[in-house]
Short mmCIF file of C-alpha atoms and ligand atoms in Angstrom, two decimals:
data_model
loop_
_atom_site.label_atom_id
_atom_site.label_comp_id
_atom_site.label_asym_id
_atom_site.label_seq_id
_atom_site.Cartn_x
_atom_site.Cartn_y
_atom_site.Cartn_z
CA MET A 1 0.00 0.00 0.00
CA ARG A 2 0.87 3.66 -0.14
CA ALA A 3 2.25 3.85 3.42
CA GLU A 4 5.87 2.87 3.00
CA HIS A 5 7.60 6.27 3.09
CA LEU A 6 5.88 7.62 6.15
CA PRO A 7 7.59 8.96 9.27
CA ALA A 8 7.48 6.99 12.54
CA LEU A 9 4.96 9.48 13.96
CA ARG A 10 2.17 10.24 11.52
CA ILE A 11 -0.36 13.08 11.28
CA ALA A 12 -3.75 12.06 9.88
CA PRO A 13 -6.10 14.99 9.22
CA SER A 14 -9.78 14.05 9.51
CA ILE A 15 -11.62 15.58 6.58
CA LEU A 16 -14.79 15.57 8.68
CA SER A 17 -13.92 19.16 9.57
CA ALA A 18 -12.83 20.15 6.05
CA ASP A 19 -14.85 22.30 3.64
CA PHE A 20 -17.12 19.71 1.99
CA SER A 21 -17.90 22.04 -0.90
CA ARG A 22 -14.30 21.59 -2.13
CA LEU A 23 -13.14 18.36 -0.58
CA GLY A 24 -10.67 17.38 -3.30
CA GLU A 25 -8.79 20.63 -2.95
CA GLU A 26 -8.80 20.33 0.85
CA VAL A 27 -7.21 16.87 0.66
CA GLU A 28 -4.57 18.07 -1.79
CA ARG A 29 -3.76 21.11 0.32
CA VAL A 30 -3.49 19.33 3.64
CA ILE A 31 -1.15 16.65 2.26
CA ALA A 32 0.92 19.33 0.47
CA SER A 33 1.13 21.02 3.88
CA GLY A 34 3.04 18.08 5.33
CA ALA A 35 0.35 15.73 6.66
CA ASP A 36 0.88 11.99 6.12
CA VAL A 37 -2.45 10.15 5.98
CA VAL A 38 -6.02 11.13 5.05
CA HIS A 39 -8.54 10.05 7.71
CA LEU A 40 -12.09 9.48 6.43
CA ASP A 41 -14.93 9.27 8.96
CA ILE A 42 -17.78 7.16 7.64
CA MET A 43 -20.94 7.61 9.76
CA ASP A 44 -24.29 5.93 9.12
CA ASN A 45 -26.82 7.55 11.51
CA HIS A 46 -27.31 4.10 13.06
CA TYR A 47 -24.11 3.07 14.80
CA VAL A 48 -23.42 6.77 15.47
CA PRO A 49 -25.89 9.68 15.48
CA ASN A 50 -24.47 11.42 12.44
CA LEU A 51 -24.30 10.90 8.68
CA THR A 52 -21.31 11.75 6.52
CA PHE A 53 -20.32 10.34 3.14
CA GLY A 54 -19.87 7.03 1.38
CA PRO A 55 -17.57 5.23 -1.06
CA MET A 56 -18.38 7.48 -4.02
CA VAL A 57 -16.88 10.47 -2.27
CA CYS A 58 -13.91 8.37 -1.17
CA LYS A 59 -13.32 7.31 -4.78
CA ALA A 60 -13.71 10.86 -6.08
CA ILE A 61 -11.05 12.33 -3.78
CA ARG A 62 -8.77 9.29 -4.09
CA ARG A 63 -7.25 10.60 -7.29
CA ARG A 64 -6.29 13.92 -5.70
CA THR A 65 -3.39 12.51 -3.64
CA ALA A 66 -1.06 9.53 -3.30
CA ALA A 67 -1.28 9.65 0.52
CA PRO A 68 -2.76 6.59 2.25
CA PHE A 69 -6.50 6.65 2.94
CA ASP A 70 -7.41 5.62 6.48
CA VAL A 71 -11.11 4.73 6.42
CA HIS A 72 -12.74 4.76 9.86
CA LEU A 73 -16.05 2.93 9.61
CA MET A 74 -18.65 4.03 12.16
CA VAL A 75 -21.31 1.85 10.57
CA LYS A 76 -23.36 -1.19 11.54
CA PRO A 77 -23.31 -3.74 10.02
CA VAL A 78 -19.74 -3.57 8.75
CA ASP A 79 -18.97 -6.40 6.35
CA ALA A 80 -20.83 -5.35 3.18
CA LEU A 81 -19.02 -2.00 3.11
CA ILE A 82 -15.52 -3.45 3.44
CA PRO A 83 -15.02 -4.52 -0.20
CA ILE A 84 -16.82 -1.41 -1.43
CA PHE A 85 -14.43 0.94 0.41
CA ALA A 86 -11.44 -1.20 -0.59
CA ASP A 87 -12.48 -0.77 -4.23
CA ALA A 88 -12.99 2.96 -3.62
CA GLY A 89 -9.32 3.34 -2.69
CA ALA A 90 -9.03 2.68 1.04
CA ASP A 91 -5.58 1.58 2.25
CA ILE A 92 -6.54 1.06 5.89
CA ILE A 93 -10.05 0.08 7.02
CA SER A 94 -11.00 0.04 10.68
CA PHE A 95 -14.29 -0.72 12.43
CA HIS A 96 -15.77 -0.88 15.91
CA PRO A 97 -16.09 -4.37 17.46
CA GLU A 98 -19.59 -3.51 18.73
CA ALA A 99 -20.69 -3.05 15.11
CA SER A 100 -19.60 -6.47 13.83
CA GLU A 101 -21.21 -9.83 14.65
CA HIS A 102 -17.97 -11.62 13.78
CA ILE A 103 -14.91 -9.53 14.48
CA ASP A 104 -12.36 -12.06 13.28
CA ARG A 105 -14.23 -12.49 9.99
CA SER A 106 -14.48 -8.73 9.38
CA LEU A 107 -10.74 -8.35 9.99
CA ALA A 108 -10.00 -11.18 7.56
CA LEU A 109 -12.27 -9.60 4.93
CA ILE A 110 -10.27 -6.37 5.10
CA ARG A 111 -6.94 -8.12 4.57
CA GLU A 112 -8.37 -10.32 1.81
CA LYS A 113 -9.09 -7.11 -0.07
CA GLY A 114 -5.43 -6.10 0.28
CA CYS A 115 -6.02 -3.41 2.91
CA ARG A 116 -4.58 -3.00 6.37
CA ALA A 117 -7.04 -3.91 9.10
CA GLY A 118 -7.86 -1.93 12.22
CA LEU A 119 -10.05 -2.25 15.28
CA VAL A 120 -11.44 0.89 16.94
CA LEU A 121 -11.97 1.05 20.69
CA ASN A 122 -14.51 3.52 22.07
CA PRO A 123 -13.65 5.27 25.35
CA ALA A 124 -15.49 2.61 27.40
CA THR A 125 -14.59 -0.44 25.26
CA PRO A 126 -12.39 -2.80 27.28
CA LEU A 127 -9.04 -4.02 25.95
CA HIS A 128 -9.97 -7.69 26.07
CA VAL A 129 -11.49 -7.39 22.58
CA LEU A 130 -7.86 -7.39 21.41
CA ASP A 131 -6.95 -10.64 23.17
CA HIS A 132 -7.38 -13.12 20.34
CA VAL A 133 -6.93 -10.96 17.27
CA MET A 134 -3.53 -9.31 17.69
CA SER A 135 -2.08 -11.23 14.73
CA ARG A 136 -5.01 -10.03 12.58
CA LEU A 137 -4.39 -6.33 13.22
CA ASP A 138 -2.36 -3.67 11.43
CA LEU A 139 -3.82 -0.83 13.44
CA ILE A 140 -5.53 -0.18 16.76
CA LEU A 141 -7.47 3.08 16.89
CA LEU A 142 -8.31 4.49 20.31
CA MET A 143 -11.24 6.87 20.43
CA SER A 144 -10.48 9.75 22.79
CA VAL A 145 -14.02 11.09 22.34
CA ASN A 146 -17.32 9.30 21.80
CA PRO A 147 -17.64 8.77 18.06
CA GLY A 148 -20.00 10.84 15.96
CA PHE A 149 -18.78 14.42 15.89
CA GLY A 150 -15.67 16.51 15.43
CA GLY A 151 -14.66 19.22 17.85
CA GLN A 152 -15.22 17.35 21.15
CA ALA A 153 -12.90 17.51 24.16
CA PHE A 154 -10.17 14.88 24.65
CA ILE A 155 -11.03 12.31 27.35
CA PRO A 156 -7.90 12.17 29.60
CA GLU A 157 -8.44 8.51 30.66
CA THR A 158 -7.49 7.58 27.08
CA LEU A 159 -3.85 8.23 28.01
CA ASN A 160 -3.90 5.29 30.47
CA LYS A 161 -5.47 3.16 27.79
CA ALA A 162 -2.82 4.21 25.28
CA ARG A 163 -0.02 3.19 27.65
CA ALA A 164 -1.68 -0.19 28.21
CA VAL A 165 -2.16 -0.86 24.50
CA ARG A 166 1.38 0.32 23.74
CA ALA A 167 2.67 -2.30 26.21
CA ARG A 168 0.56 -4.99 24.50
CA ILE A 169 1.82 -4.04 21.04
CA ASP A 170 5.45 -3.92 22.20
CA ALA A 171 5.11 -7.36 23.80
CA HIS A 172 3.47 -8.70 20.63
CA VAL A 173 6.28 -7.37 18.42
CA ALA A 174 8.96 -8.57 20.86
CA ALA A 175 7.44 -12.05 20.58
CA GLY A 176 7.87 -11.95 16.79
CA GLY A 177 4.50 -10.43 15.87
CA GLN A 178 3.85 -7.98 13.02
CA PRO A 179 3.98 -4.22 13.62
CA ILE A 180 0.70 -2.54 14.61
CA TRP A 181 0.04 1.19 14.38
CA LEU A 182 -1.46 2.81 17.47
CA GLU A 183 -3.72 5.66 16.44
CA ILE A 184 -5.74 8.17 18.45
CA ASP A 185 -8.87 10.00 17.33
CA GLY A 186 -10.64 12.91 18.96
CA GLY A 187 -9.64 16.17 20.61
CA VAL A 188 -6.01 16.09 19.47
CA LYS A 189 -4.63 19.63 19.60
CA LEU A 190 -1.33 21.46 19.62
CA ASP A 191 -1.36 21.65 23.42
CA ASN A 192 -1.86 17.90 24.07
CA ILE A 193 -0.26 16.05 21.14
CA ALA A 194 3.16 15.77 22.85
CA GLU A 195 1.60 14.23 25.97
CA ILE A 196 -0.39 11.84 23.79
CA ALA A 197 2.76 10.81 21.90
CA ALA A 198 4.53 10.22 25.21
CA ALA A 199 1.78 7.70 26.06
CA GLY A 200 2.83 5.62 23.06
CA ILE A 201 0.60 6.78 20.20
CA ASP A 202 2.24 6.89 16.75
CA THR A 203 -0.61 8.08 14.49
CA PHE A 204 -2.62 11.21 15.30
CA VAL A 205 -6.01 12.05 13.83
CA ALA A 206 -6.75 15.76 13.97
CA GLY A 207 -9.89 17.30 12.51
CA SER A 208 -10.87 20.64 13.96
CA ALA A 209 -7.28 21.40 15.01
CA ILE A 210 -6.25 21.48 11.34
CA PHE A 211 -9.42 22.39 9.43
CA GLY A 212 -10.73 24.78 12.09
CA ALA A 213 -9.83 27.81 10.00
CA PRO A 214 -9.62 28.39 6.23
CA ASP A 215 -6.28 27.67 4.58
CA GLU A 216 -5.34 31.32 4.14
CA ASP A 217 -1.71 32.47 4.13
CA GLY A 218 -0.48 28.88 4.52
CA TYR A 219 -2.58 28.12 7.61
CA TYR A 220 -2.58 24.33 7.13
CA ARG A 221 1.18 24.32 6.66
CA ARG A 222 1.65 26.31 9.87
CA VAL A 223 -0.66 24.05 11.91
CA VAL A 224 0.74 20.78 10.55
CA GLY A 225 4.26 22.15 11.03
CA ALA A 226 3.50 23.11 14.63
CA LEU A 227 2.03 19.66 15.38
CA ARG A 228 5.11 18.07 13.80
CA ARG A 229 7.46 20.18 15.92
CA GLU A 230 5.62 19.02 19.05
CA LEU A 231 6.08 15.41 17.92
CA ASP A 232 9.76 15.99 17.09
CA SER A 233 10.33 17.35 20.59
CA THR A 234 8.82 14.15 22.05
CA GLN A 235 11.07 12.00 19.88
CA ALA A 236 14.13 14.02 20.90
CA HIS A 237 13.05 13.63 24.52
CA ARG A 238 12.69 9.86 24.04
CA ARG A 239 16.14 9.56 22.46
CA ALA A 240 17.67 11.56 25.31
CA ALA A 241 15.96 9.38 27.94
C1 DX5 B 301 -15.24 11.41 15.57
C2 DX5 B 301 -14.30 11.17 14.40
C3 DX5 B 301 -13.05 11.96 14.43
C4 DX5 B 301 -13.23 13.45 14.39
C5 DX5 B 301 -12.09 14.06 15.13
O1 DX5 B 301 -16.22 10.43 15.58
O2 DX5 B 301 -13.93 9.80 14.36
O3 DX5 B 301 -12.15 11.54 13.40
O4 DX5 B 301 -13.27 13.98 13.10
O5 DX5 B 301 -12.32 15.44 15.18
P1 DX5 B 301 -11.53 16.39 16.17
O6 DX5 B 301 -10.06 16.28 15.85
O7 DX5 B 301 -12.10 17.71 15.86
O8 DX5 B 301 -11.83 15.93 17.58
ZN1 ZN B 302 -12.24 9.04 12.95
#
């Protein structure tokens, strides 16, 4: 997939907060501004109380950038949409365990379509859903807000969860397992991203923090650059430790 040249810490703008009247341009601009991954929030007004966009929009904006598409399914049921989003250009597809009758099967379906597979944990979802599927996962996405809307406040307890999942992933890799991205979604801002990175997150969804103002005078480049500098300082801190 298109994720091979990415940095160790990745910024994934959520286009949920972008200007939907010119989505293609927004995607192009935010990637040209230094972001790594495009995060697409798919909501169905059933699993979550909001409705966004489907595979046709995904396919339409796919040709505007070579950056990986990280498709976050907030839909129930899940399985029928997996091949459709894979064909629409998704590189990563993640879903919520509560929305699938057969989690292991849904994960397998994603990989069969050549995509990377992710499981999304809501703030109150316990970690034991990971117990028997670690080898099936390429990504674990921790929700730091309740899913459904952009612009909500970060739930601090997610930091404890991040540290716990980081320990699980490190143990899995140390035992010979495949690498797994650890992503966070919700309320990520300039003033908390370093603390979140210190808890072991490597992929950072940011919606309103990036798209909160129009891209005038290089605004996206300044915001993405500032987020990146915060992450660089964490990495420097880690190396020094
Ligand atoms: C919420 C979505 C998020 C959302 C994040 O259900 O999954 O991706 O867009 O938005 P911010 O960064 O504004 O909290
Ligand atoms: Zn999301």
